[in-house]
Short mmCIF file of C-alpha atoms in Angstrom, two decimals:
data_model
loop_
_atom_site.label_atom_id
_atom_site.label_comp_id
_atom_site.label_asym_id
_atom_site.label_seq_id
_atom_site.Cartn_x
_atom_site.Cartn_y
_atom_site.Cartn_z
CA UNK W 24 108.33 -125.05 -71.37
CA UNK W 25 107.58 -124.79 -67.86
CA UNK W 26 110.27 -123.51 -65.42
CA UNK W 27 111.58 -126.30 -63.30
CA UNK W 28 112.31 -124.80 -59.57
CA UNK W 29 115.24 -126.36 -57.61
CA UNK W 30 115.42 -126.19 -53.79
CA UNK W 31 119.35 -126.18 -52.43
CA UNK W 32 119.21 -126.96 -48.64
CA UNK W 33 123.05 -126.17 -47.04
CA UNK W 34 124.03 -124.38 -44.38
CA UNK W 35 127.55 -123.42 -45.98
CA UNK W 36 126.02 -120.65 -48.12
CA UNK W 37 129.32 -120.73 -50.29
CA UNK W 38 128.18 -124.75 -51.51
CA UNK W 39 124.79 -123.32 -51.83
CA UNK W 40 125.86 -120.44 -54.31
CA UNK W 41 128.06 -122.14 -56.05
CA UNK W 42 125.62 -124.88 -56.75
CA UNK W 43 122.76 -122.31 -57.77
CA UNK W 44 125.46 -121.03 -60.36
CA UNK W 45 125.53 -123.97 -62.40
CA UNK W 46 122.11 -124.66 -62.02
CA UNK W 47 120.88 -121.18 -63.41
CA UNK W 48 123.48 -121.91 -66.23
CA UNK W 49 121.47 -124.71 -67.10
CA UNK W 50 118.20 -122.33 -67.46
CA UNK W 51 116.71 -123.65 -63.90
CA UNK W 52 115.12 -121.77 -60.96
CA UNK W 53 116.73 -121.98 -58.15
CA UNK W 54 115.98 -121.20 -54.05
CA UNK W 55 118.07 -121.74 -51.39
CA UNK W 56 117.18 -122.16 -47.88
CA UNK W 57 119.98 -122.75 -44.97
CA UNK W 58 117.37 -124.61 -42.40
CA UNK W 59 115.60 -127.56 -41.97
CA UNK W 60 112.80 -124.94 -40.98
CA UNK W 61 113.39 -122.25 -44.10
CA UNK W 62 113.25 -125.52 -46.40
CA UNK W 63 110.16 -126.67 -45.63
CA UNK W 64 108.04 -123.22 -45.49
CA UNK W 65 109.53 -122.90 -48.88
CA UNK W 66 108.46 -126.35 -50.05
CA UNK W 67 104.65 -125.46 -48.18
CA UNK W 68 104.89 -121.99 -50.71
CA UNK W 69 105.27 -123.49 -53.58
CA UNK W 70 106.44 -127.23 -54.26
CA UNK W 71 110.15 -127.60 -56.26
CA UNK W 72 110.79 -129.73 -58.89
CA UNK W 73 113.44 -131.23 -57.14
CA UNK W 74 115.73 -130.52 -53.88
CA UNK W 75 118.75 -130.79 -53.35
CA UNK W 76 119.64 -131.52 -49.06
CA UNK W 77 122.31 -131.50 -47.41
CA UNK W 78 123.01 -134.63 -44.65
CA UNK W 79 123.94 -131.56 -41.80
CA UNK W 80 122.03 -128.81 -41.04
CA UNK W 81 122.13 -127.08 -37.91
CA UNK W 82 118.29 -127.64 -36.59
CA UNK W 83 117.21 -131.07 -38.04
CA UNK W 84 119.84 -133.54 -40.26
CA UNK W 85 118.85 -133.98 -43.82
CA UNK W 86 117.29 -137.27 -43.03
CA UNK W 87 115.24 -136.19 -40.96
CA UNK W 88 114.24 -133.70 -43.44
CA UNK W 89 114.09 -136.16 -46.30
CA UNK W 90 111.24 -138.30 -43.89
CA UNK W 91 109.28 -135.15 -43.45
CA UNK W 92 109.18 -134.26 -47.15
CA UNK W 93 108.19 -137.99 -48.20
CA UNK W 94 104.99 -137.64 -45.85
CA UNK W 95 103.38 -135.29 -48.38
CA UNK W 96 105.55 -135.11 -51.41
CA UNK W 97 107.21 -137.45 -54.25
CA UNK W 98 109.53 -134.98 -56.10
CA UNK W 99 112.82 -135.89 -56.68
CA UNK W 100 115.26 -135.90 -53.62
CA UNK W 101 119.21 -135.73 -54.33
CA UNK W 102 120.80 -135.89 -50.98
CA UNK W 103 124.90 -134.38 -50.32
CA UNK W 104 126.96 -135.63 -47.50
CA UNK W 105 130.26 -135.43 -46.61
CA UNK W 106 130.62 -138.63 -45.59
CA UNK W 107 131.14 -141.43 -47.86
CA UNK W 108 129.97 -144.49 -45.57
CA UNK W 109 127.56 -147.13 -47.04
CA UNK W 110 125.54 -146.84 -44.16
CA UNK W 111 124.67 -143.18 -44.44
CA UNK W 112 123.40 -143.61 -48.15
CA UNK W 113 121.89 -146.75 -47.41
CA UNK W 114 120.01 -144.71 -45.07
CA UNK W 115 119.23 -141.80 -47.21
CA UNK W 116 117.88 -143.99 -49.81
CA UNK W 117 115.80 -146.25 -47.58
CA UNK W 118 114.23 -143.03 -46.06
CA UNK W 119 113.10 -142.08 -49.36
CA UNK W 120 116.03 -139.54 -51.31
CA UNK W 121 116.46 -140.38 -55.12
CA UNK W 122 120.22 -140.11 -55.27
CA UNK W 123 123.20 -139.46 -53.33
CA UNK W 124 126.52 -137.56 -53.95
CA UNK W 125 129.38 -137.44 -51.85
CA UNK W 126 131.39 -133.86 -51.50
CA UNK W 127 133.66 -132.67 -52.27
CA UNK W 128 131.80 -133.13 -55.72
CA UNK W 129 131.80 -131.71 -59.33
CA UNK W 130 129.53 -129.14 -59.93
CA UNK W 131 129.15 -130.27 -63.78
CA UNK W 132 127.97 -133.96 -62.14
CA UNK W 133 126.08 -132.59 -59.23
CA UNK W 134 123.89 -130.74 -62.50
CA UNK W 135 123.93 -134.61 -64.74
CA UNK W 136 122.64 -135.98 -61.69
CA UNK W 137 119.72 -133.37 -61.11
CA UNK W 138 118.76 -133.44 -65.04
CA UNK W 139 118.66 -137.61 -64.96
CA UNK W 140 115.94 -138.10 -62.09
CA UNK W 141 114.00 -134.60 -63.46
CA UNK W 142 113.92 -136.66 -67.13
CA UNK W 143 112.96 -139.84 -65.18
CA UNK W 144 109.95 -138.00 -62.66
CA UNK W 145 108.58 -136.02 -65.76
CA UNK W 146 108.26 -138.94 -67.91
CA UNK W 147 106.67 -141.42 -65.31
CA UNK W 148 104.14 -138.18 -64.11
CA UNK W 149 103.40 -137.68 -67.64
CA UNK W 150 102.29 -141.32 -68.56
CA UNK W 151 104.91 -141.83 -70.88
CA UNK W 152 104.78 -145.73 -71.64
CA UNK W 153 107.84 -147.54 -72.39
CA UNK W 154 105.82 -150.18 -73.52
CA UNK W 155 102.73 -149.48 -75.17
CA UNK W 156 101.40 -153.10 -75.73
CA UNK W 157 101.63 -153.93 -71.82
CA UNK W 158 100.73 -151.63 -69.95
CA UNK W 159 99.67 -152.85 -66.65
CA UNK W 160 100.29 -156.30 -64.34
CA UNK W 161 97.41 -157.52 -62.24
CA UNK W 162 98.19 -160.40 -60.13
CA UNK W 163 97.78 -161.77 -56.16
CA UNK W 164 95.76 -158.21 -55.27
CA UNK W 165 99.06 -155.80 -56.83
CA UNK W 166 98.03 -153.97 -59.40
CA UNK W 167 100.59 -151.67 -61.65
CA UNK W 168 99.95 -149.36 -64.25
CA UNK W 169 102.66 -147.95 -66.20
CA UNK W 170 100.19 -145.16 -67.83
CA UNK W 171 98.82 -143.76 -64.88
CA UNK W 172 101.88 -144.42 -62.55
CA UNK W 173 99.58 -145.69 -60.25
CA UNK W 174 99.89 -148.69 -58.08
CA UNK W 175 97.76 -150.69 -55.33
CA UNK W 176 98.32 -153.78 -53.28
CA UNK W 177 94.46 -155.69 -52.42
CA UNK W 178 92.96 -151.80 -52.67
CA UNK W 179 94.99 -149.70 -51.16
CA UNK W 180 96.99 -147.54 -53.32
CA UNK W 181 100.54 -146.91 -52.89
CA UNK W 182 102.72 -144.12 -52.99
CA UNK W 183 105.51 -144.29 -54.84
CA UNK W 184 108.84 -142.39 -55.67
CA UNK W 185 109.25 -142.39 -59.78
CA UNK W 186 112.11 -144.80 -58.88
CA UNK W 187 110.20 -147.14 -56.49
CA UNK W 188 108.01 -147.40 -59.15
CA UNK W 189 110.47 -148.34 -61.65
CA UNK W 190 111.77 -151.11 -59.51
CA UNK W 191 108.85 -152.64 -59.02
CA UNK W 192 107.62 -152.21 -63.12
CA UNK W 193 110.54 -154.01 -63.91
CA UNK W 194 110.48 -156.83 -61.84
CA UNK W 195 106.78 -157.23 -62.66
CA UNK W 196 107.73 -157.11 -66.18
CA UNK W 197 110.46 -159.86 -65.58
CA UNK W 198 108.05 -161.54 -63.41
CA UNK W 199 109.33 -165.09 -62.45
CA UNK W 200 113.02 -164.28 -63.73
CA UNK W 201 115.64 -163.38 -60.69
CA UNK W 202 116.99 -159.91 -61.87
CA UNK W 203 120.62 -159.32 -60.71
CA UNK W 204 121.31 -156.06 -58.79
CA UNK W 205 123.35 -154.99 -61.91
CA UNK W 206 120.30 -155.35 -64.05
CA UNK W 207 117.82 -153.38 -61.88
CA UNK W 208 120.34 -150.93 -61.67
CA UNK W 209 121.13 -150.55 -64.97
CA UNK W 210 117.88 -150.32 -66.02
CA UNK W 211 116.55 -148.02 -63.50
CA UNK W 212 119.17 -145.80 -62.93
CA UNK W 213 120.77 -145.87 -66.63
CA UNK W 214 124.04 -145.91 -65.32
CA UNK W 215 127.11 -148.42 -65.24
CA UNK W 216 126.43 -150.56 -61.98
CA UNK W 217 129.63 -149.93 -59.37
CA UNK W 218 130.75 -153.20 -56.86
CA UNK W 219 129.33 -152.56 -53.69
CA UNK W 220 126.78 -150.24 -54.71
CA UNK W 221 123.93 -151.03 -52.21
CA UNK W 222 121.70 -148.63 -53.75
CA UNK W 223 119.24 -151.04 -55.12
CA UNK W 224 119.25 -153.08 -51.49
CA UNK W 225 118.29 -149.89 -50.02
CA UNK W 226 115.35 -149.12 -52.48
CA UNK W 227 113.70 -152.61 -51.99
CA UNK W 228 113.83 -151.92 -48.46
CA UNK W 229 112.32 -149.11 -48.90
CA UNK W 230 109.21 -150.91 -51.27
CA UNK W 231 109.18 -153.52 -48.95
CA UNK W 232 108.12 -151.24 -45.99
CA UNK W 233 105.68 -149.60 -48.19
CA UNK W 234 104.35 -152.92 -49.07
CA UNK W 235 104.27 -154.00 -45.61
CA UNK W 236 106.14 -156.66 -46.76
CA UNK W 237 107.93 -159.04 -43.67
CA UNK W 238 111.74 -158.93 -44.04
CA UNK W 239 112.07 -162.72 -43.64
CA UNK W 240 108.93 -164.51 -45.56
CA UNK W 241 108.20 -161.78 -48.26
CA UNK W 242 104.90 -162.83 -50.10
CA UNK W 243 106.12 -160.40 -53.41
CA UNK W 244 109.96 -159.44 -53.94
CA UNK W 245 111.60 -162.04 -52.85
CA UNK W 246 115.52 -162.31 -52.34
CA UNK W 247 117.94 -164.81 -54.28
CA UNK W 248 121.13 -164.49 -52.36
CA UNK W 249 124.14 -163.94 -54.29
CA UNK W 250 122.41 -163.68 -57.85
CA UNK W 251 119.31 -160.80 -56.79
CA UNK W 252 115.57 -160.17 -56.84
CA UNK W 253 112.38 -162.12 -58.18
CA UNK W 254 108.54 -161.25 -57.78
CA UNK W 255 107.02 -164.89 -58.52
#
């Protein structure tokens, strides 16, 4: 089996310990950095399975950092904050991180949370179909494959977070049907939908951008207030 390597980004080395702890419990590599700076020259050494960042750090905030990373690299981002506003996830998400946990938080979750989007990347980079007799959707120049994990819009390919990519395979496989924000959740995320989660608002944001979609006349995801999300 090969070693999965997790990066911990916090500047409150006692966090950063502590997390590494339950992490090497759990049989994973682990290397901690305490800088924007130190985080990425480890990431350009030698990519991580996942990181772990937190929202302050004293040369660049995690945001920040997230953005950089997502210019060259899709692993798995799990961002920690100590703030609990819906605006500062909204706006981790929508920059690109994977998941979000507020502090002070439980080790023994922090480690759930880390093993549930490694499970999901792994499968999607290894071409693990869920569904072996449809395997692709090809329509108005988008074109999906579940197999490769590869998708373009009229051409040009693009790049996609394992979870971007989920979104978008399921509402291509429900294609015509509005999908409530508990569905896509639920199905994505494989966890019990919360009220006021705005997780999934913030990832079709994020698609949308990629897609160059406009916010008010979108040609694919399209929004059905108060019931959710349809691609036609």
């Amino acid at each position: 089996m090969i070693e999965q390597k997790i990066l911990v980004v916090d500047d409150e080395r006692e966090i950063a310990e502590l997390v590494e702890v339950y992490l090497k419990n759990e049989g994973f590599s682990v290397r901690k950095a305490f800088t924007a700076a130190d985080a990425l020259a480890s990431i350009a050494r030698e990519e991580p399975s996942l990181a772990i960042l937190d929202v302050m750090l004293p040369d660049m905030n995690g945001f920040s950092l997230c953005q950089k990373i997502r210019e060259n690299h899709l692993f798995p981002i799990l961002m920690l904050s100590a703030k609990v506003e819906d605006m500062d996830k909204i706006m981790g998400l929508t920059l690109g991180a994977d998941d979000y946990i507020t502090k002070p938080f439980s080790p023994l979750e922090l480690v759930a949370r880390v093993k549930t989007q490694l499970r999901r990347y792994t499968r999607y980079n290894t071409g693990e179909a869920r569904d072996q007799d449809r395997n692709e959707h090809d329509f108005r120049g988008l074109v999906i494959c579940l197999d490769s994990h590869q998708c373009t819009l009229n051409g040009e390919e693009l790049t996609l977070t394992p979870i971007e990519f989920s979104i978008l395979w399921y509402l291509c496989e429900h294609r015509g049907k509005v999908v409530s924000s508990e569905e896509l959740f639920e199905a994505v995320w494989k966890e019990k939908y919360m009220d006021s989660n705005n997780t999934v608002m913030a990832h079709i944001a994020r698609l949308r951008e990629k897609m160059k979609e406009p916010s008010r006349k979108p040609k694919f995801i399209k929004t059905v207030w108060g019931v959710g999300y349809t691609i036609e």
